[in-house]
Amino acid sequence: MRQDSLLSIENLRTRFHTYEGVLTAVDGIGLEVYRGETLGVVGESGCGKSVTALSILRLLASPPAEIQGEILFDGKNLLNMSLDEIRQIRGNSISMIFQEPMTSLNPVLTIGEQISEAIKLHQGVTHQEAWSKTVEMLRTVQIPSPEIRAKEYPHKLSGGMRQRAMIAMALSCHPRLLLADEPTTALDVTIQSQIVELMERLKEEIRTSIVLITHNLGLIAGWPSE
Ligand SMILES: Nc1ncnc2c1ncn2[C@@H]1O[C@H](COP(=O)(O)OP(=O)(O)OP(=O)(O)O)[C@@H](O)[C@H]1O
Ligand SMILES: [Mg+2]
């Protein structure tokens, strides 16, 4: 293992125990992510990419999920951590952009409420400070009129804007690792490349490592080289 390894996965196996039998979604994969680098994970639909990301953050209910192997983050095995420890890691050191922004954004809270809640929770700042950081973050991800947009509910934003809001939320706590699960799949091509540029820029600014999950080889091919 290299010294600048941030995430190192060995022999990860995730199975679901269902009524129909045992489904092996991830079968002994390994990968390594270095500090400040972007790692692309490419594979056909259903091959276990999302389950891998969800396993890293231990977001799968167990049972039915059963996770085996080793997931070292900064040298510590996430799979051995207590629930309290893993909660500290989520959103703080590792955050995730989910494949479906509509299922991961809360429809009954405004964009600003969701992002500022996350900031308050992880950074222990006042409500007002969290709100101004939220507006700043929405500006950074190039959402126009961020003060107004922050007060809107997710369904009022376009798909591209929702994805940007997700990115803003994921990056608002300056994570050391960002798991981006198909961050641009739902978007049209011009917006896709804007979001790729945006993520790379933010990566430089806050020195985040990225795991970029996609089934789109074109996206990986077009990713700015390091
Ligand atoms: N909660 C679950 N219970 C049972 N099986 C599941 C569960 N979640 C995922 N699976 C199965 O695990 C396998 C891998 O799914 P996963 O969502 O990781 O695929 P993927 O590579 O992300 O695909 P896509 O590119 O379509 O997003 C699939 O066969 C899926 O049906
Ligand atoms: Mg997926």
mmCIF file of C-alpha atoms and ligand atoms in Angstrom:
data_model
loop_
_atom_site.group_PDB
_atom_site.id
_atom_site.type_symbol
_atom_site.label_atom_id
_atom_site.label_comp_id
_atom_site.label_asym_id
_atom_site.label_seq_id
_atom_site.Cartn_x
_atom_site.Cartn_y
_atom_site.Cartn_z
ATOM 1 C CA MET A 1 0.000 0.000 0.000
ATOM 2 C CA ARG A 2 1.337 3.458 -0.926
ATOM 3 C CA GLN A 3 1.803 5.977 1.858
ATOM 4 C CA ASP A 4 -0.555 8.470 0.279
ATOM 5 C CA SER A 5 -3.350 5.915 0.138
ATOM 6 C CA LEU A 6 -6.598 7.384 1.472
ATOM 7 C CA LEU A 7 -8.999 4.527 0.761
ATOM 8 C CA SER A 8 -7.965 0.954 0.294
ATOM 9 C CA ILE A 9 -10.491 -1.784 -0.331
ATOM 10 C CA GLU A 10 -9.569 -5.441 -0.281
ATOM 11 C CA ASN A 11 -11.700 -8.399 -1.124
ATOM 12 C CA LEU A 12 -15.018 -6.596 -0.586
ATOM 13 C CA ARG A 13 -17.987 -8.912 -0.843
ATOM 14 C CA THR A 14 -21.533 -7.654 -0.389
ATOM 15 C CA ARG A 15 -24.418 -10.095 -0.406
ATOM 16 C CA PHE A 16 -28.135 -9.667 0.034
ATOM 17 C CA HIS A 17 -30.073 -12.347 1.836
ATOM 18 C CA THR A 18 -33.447 -12.341 0.090
ATOM 19 C CA TYR A 19 -36.451 -14.669 0.149
ATOM 20 C CA GLU A 20 -35.387 -15.969 -3.247
ATOM 21 C CA GLY A 21 -31.904 -16.770 -1.998
ATOM 22 C CA VAL A 22 -28.544 -15.085 -1.598
ATOM 23 C CA LEU A 23 -27.605 -12.461 -4.181
ATOM 24 C CA THR A 24 -23.922 -11.604 -4.457
ATOM 25 C CA ALA A 25 -23.869 -7.968 -5.613
ATOM 26 C CA VAL A 26 -20.143 -7.338 -5.106
ATOM 27 C CA ASP A 27 -17.789 -10.297 -5.340
ATOM 28 C CA GLY A 28 -14.331 -9.717 -3.922
ATOM 29 C CA ILE A 29 -13.337 -6.372 -5.431
ATOM 30 C CA GLY A 30 -10.310 -4.300 -4.475
ATOM 31 C CA LEU A 31 -9.319 -0.711 -5.203
ATOM 32 C CA GLU A 32 -7.096 2.032 -3.894
ATOM 33 C CA VAL A 33 -7.612 5.796 -3.933
ATOM 34 C CA TYR A 34 -4.711 8.157 -3.328
ATOM 35 C CA ARG A 35 -4.883 11.582 -1.739
ATOM 36 C CA GLY A 36 -5.967 14.289 -4.132
ATOM 37 C CA GLU A 37 -6.609 11.852 -6.972
ATOM 38 C CA THR A 38 -9.702 10.874 -8.931
ATOM 39 C CA LEU A 39 -10.384 7.171 -9.452
ATOM 40 C CA GLY A 40 -12.884 6.166 -12.124
ATOM 41 C CA VAL A 41 -15.017 3.058 -11.540
ATOM 42 C CA VAL A 42 -16.690 1.894 -14.734
ATOM 43 C CA GLY A 43 -18.969 -1.060 -15.299
ATOM 44 C CA GLU A 44 -22.198 -2.174 -16.865
ATOM 45 C CA SER A 45 -25.558 -1.632 -15.233
ATOM 46 C CA GLY A 46 -26.150 -3.945 -12.283
ATOM 47 C CA CYS A 47 -22.504 -4.920 -11.779
ATOM 48 C CA GLY A 48 -22.458 -3.558 -8.226
ATOM 49 C CA LYS A 49 -21.098 0.003 -8.473
ATOM 50 C CA SER A 50 -23.723 1.670 -6.297
ATOM 51 C CA VAL A 51 -23.659 -1.205 -3.819
ATOM 52 C CA THR A 52 -19.878 -0.740 -3.519
ATOM 53 C CA ALA A 53 -20.294 2.963 -2.679
ATOM 54 C CA LEU A 54 -23.118 2.242 -0.246
ATOM 55 C CA SER A 55 -20.996 -0.492 1.383
ATOM 56 C CA ILE A 56 -18.130 1.970 1.953
ATOM 57 C CA LEU A 57 -20.417 4.282 3.921
ATOM 58 C CA ARG A 58 -22.270 1.333 5.486
ATOM 59 C CA LEU A 59 -25.567 2.686 4.220
ATOM 60 C CA LEU A 60 -27.046 -0.739 3.494
ATOM 61 C CA ALA A 61 -29.349 -2.201 6.111
ATOM 62 C CA SER A 62 -27.874 -5.341 7.577
ATOM 63 C CA PRO A 63 -29.732 -7.698 7.291
ATOM 64 C CA PRO A 64 -30.529 -8.159 4.416
ATOM 65 C CA ALA A 65 -27.054 -6.927 3.401
ATOM 66 C CA GLU A 66 -23.930 -8.710 4.587
ATOM 67 C CA ILE A 67 -20.578 -7.033 3.961
ATOM 68 C CA GLN A 68 -17.227 -8.779 4.239
ATOM 69 C CA GLY A 69 -13.667 -7.742 3.505
ATOM 70 C CA GLU A 70 -11.611 -4.724 4.419
ATOM 71 C CA ILE A 71 -12.281 -1.053 3.724
ATOM 72 C CA LEU A 72 -9.405 0.993 5.095
ATOM 73 C CA PHE A 73 -9.957 4.743 5.249
ATOM 74 C CA ASP A 74 -6.913 6.570 6.518
ATOM 75 C CA GLY A 75 -5.698 3.239 7.845
ATOM 76 C CA LYS A 76 -8.843 2.380 9.824
ATOM 77 C CA ASN A 77 -11.266 -0.338 8.795
ATOM 78 C CA LEU A 78 -14.695 1.238 8.258
ATOM 79 C CA LEU A 79 -16.297 -2.183 8.574
ATOM 80 C CA ASN A 80 -15.131 -2.530 12.194
ATOM 81 C CA MET A 81 -16.250 0.904 13.316
ATOM 82 C CA SER A 82 -19.119 1.483 15.720
ATOM 83 C CA LEU A 83 -22.224 3.187 14.394
ATOM 84 C CA ASP A 84 -21.214 6.397 16.177
ATOM 85 C CA GLU A 85 -17.794 6.376 14.544
ATOM 86 C CA ILE A 86 -19.172 5.746 11.075
ATOM 87 C CA ARG A 87 -21.700 8.569 11.539
ATOM 88 C CA GLN A 88 -18.794 10.895 12.283
ATOM 89 C CA ILE A 89 -17.164 9.846 9.028
ATOM 90 C CA ARG A 90 -20.303 10.257 6.898
ATOM 91 C CA GLY A 91 -20.629 13.726 5.503
ATOM 92 C CA ASN A 92 -17.582 14.847 7.457
ATOM 93 C CA SER A 93 -14.653 12.947 5.980
ATOM 94 C CA ILE A 94 -16.503 11.060 3.256
ATOM 95 C CA SER A 95 -19.537 12.343 1.430
ATOM 96 C CA MET A 96 -21.566 10.962 -1.388
ATOM 97 C CA ILE A 97 -23.394 12.262 -4.414
ATOM 98 C CA PHE A 98 -26.206 9.760 -4.885
ATOM 99 C CA GLN A 99 -27.311 8.418 -8.227
ATOM 100 C CA GLU A 100 -30.867 9.728 -7.822
ATOM 101 C CA PRO A 101 -30.907 13.344 -6.613
ATOM 102 C CA MET A 102 -34.676 13.286 -6.178
ATOM 103 C CA THR A 103 -34.599 10.306 -3.838
ATOM 104 C CA SER A 104 -31.763 11.705 -1.761
ATOM 105 C CA LEU A 105 -32.930 15.299 -1.498
ATOM 106 C CA ASN A 106 -35.746 15.702 0.982
ATOM 107 C CA PRO A 107 -38.803 17.003 -0.940
ATOM 108 C CA VAL A 108 -40.342 18.770 2.075
ATOM 109 C CA LEU A 109 -37.276 20.842 2.967
ATOM 110 C CA THR A 110 -35.872 23.712 0.933
ATOM 111 C CA ILE A 111 -32.462 23.241 -0.663
ATOM 112 C CA GLY A 112 -31.011 25.775 1.764
ATOM 113 C CA GLU A 113 -32.498 24.092 4.835
ATOM 114 C CA GLN A 114 -30.954 20.746 3.835
ATOM 115 C CA ILE A 115 -27.505 22.091 3.125
ATOM 116 C CA SER A 116 -27.405 24.332 6.179
ATOM 117 C CA GLU A 117 -28.595 21.479 8.409
ATOM 118 C CA ALA A 118 -25.701 19.374 7.158
ATOM 119 C CA ILE A 119 -23.256 22.228 7.788
ATOM 120 C CA LYS A 120 -24.640 22.855 11.286
ATOM 121 C CA LEU A 121 -24.481 19.176 12.159
ATOM 122 C CA HIS A 122 -20.904 18.694 11.028
ATOM 123 C CA GLN A 123 -19.304 22.036 11.733
ATOM 124 C CA GLY A 124 -21.140 23.106 14.877
ATOM 125 C CA VAL A 125 -21.713 26.663 13.610
ATOM 126 C CA THR A 126 -24.696 28.933 14.304
ATOM 127 C CA HIS A 127 -27.802 28.927 12.156
ATOM 128 C CA GLN A 128 -26.842 32.230 10.548
ATOM 129 C CA GLU A 129 -23.291 31.173 9.753
ATOM 130 C CA ALA A 130 -24.574 27.906 8.290
ATOM 131 C CA TRP A 131 -27.018 29.833 6.091
ATOM 132 C CA SER A 132 -24.378 32.171 4.688
ATOM 133 C CA LYS A 133 -22.053 29.224 4.032
ATOM 134 C CA THR A 134 -24.948 27.540 2.221
ATOM 135 C CA VAL A 135 -25.527 30.508 -0.063
ATOM 136 C CA GLU A 136 -21.788 30.708 -0.703
ATOM 137 C CA MET A 137 -21.683 27.021 -1.611
ATOM 138 C CA LEU A 138 -24.644 27.361 -4.000
ATOM 139 C CA ARG A 139 -22.815 30.265 -5.625
ATOM 140 C CA THR A 140 -19.691 28.116 -5.954
ATOM 141 C CA VAL A 141 -21.606 25.414 -7.821
ATOM 142 C CA GLN A 142 -22.886 28.151 -10.130
ATOM 143 C CA ILE A 143 -26.529 28.189 -9.165
ATOM 144 C CA PRO A 144 -27.808 31.607 -10.255
ATOM 145 C CA SER A 145 -29.404 33.865 -7.599
ATOM 146 C CA PRO A 146 -28.339 31.532 -4.778
ATOM 147 C CA GLU A 147 -30.082 33.586 -2.064
ATOM 148 C CA ILE A 148 -33.415 32.977 -3.794
ATOM 149 C CA ARG A 149 -32.742 29.386 -4.874
ATOM 150 C CA ALA A 150 -31.777 28.412 -1.319
ATOM 151 C CA LYS A 151 -35.362 29.075 -0.275
ATOM 152 C CA GLU A 152 -36.841 26.816 -2.946
ATOM 153 C CA TYR A 153 -37.922 23.185 -2.715
ATOM 154 C CA PRO A 154 -36.095 20.547 -4.800
ATOM 155 C CA HIS A 155 -38.987 20.032 -7.266
ATOM 156 C CA LYS A 156 -38.736 23.661 -8.373
ATOM 157 C CA LEU A 157 -35.155 23.221 -9.596
ATOM 158 C CA SER A 158 -34.171 21.755 -12.952
ATOM 159 C CA GLY A 159 -32.352 18.403 -13.038
ATOM 160 C CA GLY A 160 -29.008 20.103 -13.568
ATOM 161 C CA MET A 161 -29.580 22.464 -10.675
ATOM 162 C CA ARG A 162 -30.650 19.647 -8.377
ATOM 163 C CA GLN A 163 -27.453 17.814 -9.222
ATOM 164 C CA ARG A 164 -25.469 20.966 -8.446
ATOM 165 C CA ALA A 165 -27.337 21.340 -5.168
ATOM 166 C CA MET A 166 -26.373 17.728 -4.338
ATOM 167 C CA ILE A 167 -22.754 18.509 -5.157
ATOM 168 C CA ALA A 168 -22.957 21.644 -2.979
ATOM 169 C CA MET A 169 -24.341 19.580 -0.111
ATOM 170 C CA ALA A 170 -21.734 16.847 -0.545
ATOM 171 C CA LEU A 171 -18.858 19.321 -0.636
ATOM 172 C CA SER A 172 -20.136 21.784 1.951
ATOM 173 C CA CYS A 173 -18.321 19.959 4.749
ATOM 174 C CA HIS A 174 -15.032 19.772 2.827
ATOM 175 C CA PRO A 175 -14.840 15.974 2.756
ATOM 176 C CA ARG A 176 -11.522 14.251 2.219
ATOM 177 C CA LEU A 177 -13.219 11.745 -0.055
ATOM 178 C CA LEU A 178 -16.177 12.229 -2.378
ATOM 179 C CA LEU A 179 -18.074 9.215 -3.698
ATOM 180 C CA ALA A 180 -19.803 10.427 -6.843
ATOM 181 C CA ASP A 181 -22.285 7.828 -8.087
ATOM 182 C CA GLU A 182 -23.266 8.674 -11.677
ATOM 183 C CA PRO A 183 -23.162 12.400 -10.871
ATOM 184 C CA THR A 184 -24.079 13.487 -14.389
ATOM 185 C CA THR A 185 -26.021 10.615 -15.907
ATOM 186 C CA ALA A 186 -29.405 12.313 -15.798
ATOM 187 C CA LEU A 187 -28.090 15.485 -17.415
ATOM 188 C CA ASP A 188 -27.593 16.639 -20.957
ATOM 189 C CA VAL A 189 -24.104 16.647 -22.382
ATOM 190 C CA THR A 190 -23.301 20.358 -22.057
ATOM 191 C CA ILE A 191 -24.264 20.383 -18.402
ATOM 192 C CA GLN A 192 -22.366 17.118 -17.869
ATOM 193 C CA SER A 193 -19.100 18.705 -18.875
ATOM 194 C CA GLN A 194 -19.785 21.778 -16.734
ATOM 195 C CA ILE A 195 -20.322 19.555 -13.714
ATOM 196 C CA VAL A 196 -17.145 17.601 -14.425
ATOM 197 C CA GLU A 197 -15.189 20.864 -14.559
ATOM 198 C CA LEU A 198 -16.858 22.070 -11.428
ATOM 199 C CA MET A 199 -15.997 18.922 -9.468
ATOM 200 C CA GLU A 200 -12.390 19.070 -10.605
ATOM 201 C CA ARG A 201 -12.146 22.745 -9.636
ATOM 202 C CA LEU A 202 -13.616 22.090 -6.214
ATOM 203 C CA LYS A 203 -11.275 19.156 -5.854
ATOM 204 C CA GLU A 204 -8.294 21.432 -6.394
ATOM 205 C CA GLU A 205 -9.682 24.032 -3.995
ATOM 206 C CA ILE A 206 -10.442 21.731 -1.095
ATOM 207 C CA ARG A 207 -8.053 18.849 -1.948
ATOM 208 C CA THR A 208 -10.690 16.156 -2.035
ATOM 209 C CA SER A 209 -10.109 12.715 -3.519
ATOM 210 C CA ILE A 210 -12.896 11.490 -5.771
ATOM 211 C CA VAL A 211 -14.274 8.069 -6.650
ATOM 212 C CA LEU A 212 -16.178 8.656 -9.865
ATOM 213 C CA ILE A 213 -18.685 5.900 -10.571
ATOM 214 C CA THR A 214 -20.221 5.724 -14.007
ATOM 215 C CA HIS A 215 -21.197 3.400 -16.811
ATOM 216 C CA ASN A 216 -20.327 6.178 -19.248
ATOM 217 C CA LEU A 217 -16.833 5.605 -20.658
ATOM 218 C CA GLY A 218 -17.061 8.911 -22.508
ATOM 219 C CA LEU A 219 -17.276 10.743 -19.211
ATOM 220 C CA ILE A 220 -14.093 9.048 -17.979
ATOM 221 C CA ALA A 221 -12.347 9.669 -21.297
ATOM 222 C CA GLY A 222 -13.250 13.336 -21.136
ATOM 223 C CA TRP A 223 -12.256 13.774 -17.497
ATOM 224 C CA PRO A 224 -9.494 16.381 -17.131
ATOM 225 C CA SER A 225 -6.181 14.586 -16.623
ATOM 226 C CA GLU A 226 -4.331 15.151 -13.380
HETATM 227 N N1 LIG B 1 -31.205 -3.620 -1.412
HETATM 228 C C1 LIG B 1 -30.982 -4.595 -2.294
HETATM 229 N N2 LIG B 1 -31.499 -5.823 -2.124
HETATM 230 C C2 LIG B 1 -31.258 -6.820 -3.002
HETATM 231 N N3 LIG B 1 -30.517 -6.680 -4.099
HETATM 232 C C3 LIG B 1 -29.986 -5.468 -4.344
HETATM 233 C C4 LIG B 1 -30.173 -4.356 -3.468
HETATM 234 N N4 LIG B 1 -29.529 -3.293 -3.971
HETATM 235 C C5 LIG B 1 -28.943 -3.717 -5.097
HETATM 236 N N5 LIG B 1 -29.211 -5.014 -5.342
HETATM 237 C C6 LIG B 1 -28.722 -5.809 -6.476
HETATM 238 O O1 LIG B 1 -27.304 -5.728 -6.496
HETATM 239 C C7 LIG B 1 -26.821 -5.721 -7.835
HETATM 240 C C8 LIG B 1 -25.915 -4.527 -8.048
HETATM 241 O O2 LIG B 1 -26.693 -3.333 -8.030
HETATM 242 P P1 LIG B 1 -26.080 -1.877 -8.157
HETATM 243 O O3 LIG B 1 -27.189 -0.923 -7.858
HETATM 244 O O4 LIG B 1 -24.855 -1.774 -7.321
HETATM 245 O O5 LIG B 1 -25.666 -1.793 -9.682
HETATM 246 P P2 LIG B 1 -24.928 -0.627 -10.474
HETATM 247 O O6 LIG B 1 -23.640 -1.157 -10.961
HETATM 248 O O7 LIG B 1 -24.882 0.581 -9.619
HETATM 249 O O8 LIG B 1 -25.899 -0.402 -11.714
HETATM 250 P P3 LIG B 1 -26.351 0.945 -12.470
HETATM 251 O O9 LIG B 1 -25.236 1.267 -13.443
HETATM 252 O O10 LIG B 1 -27.606 0.561 -13.165
HETATM 253 O O11 LIG B 1 -26.540 2.031 -11.442
HETATM 254 C C9 LIG B 1 -28.055 -5.726 -8.721
HETATM 255 O O12 LIG B 1 -28.276 -7.047 -9.135
HETATM 256 C C10 LIG B 1 -29.156 -5.255 -7.802
HETATM 257 O O13 LIG B 1 -30.406 -5.759 -8.191
HETATM 258 MG MG MG B 2 -25.795 2.418 -9.677
#
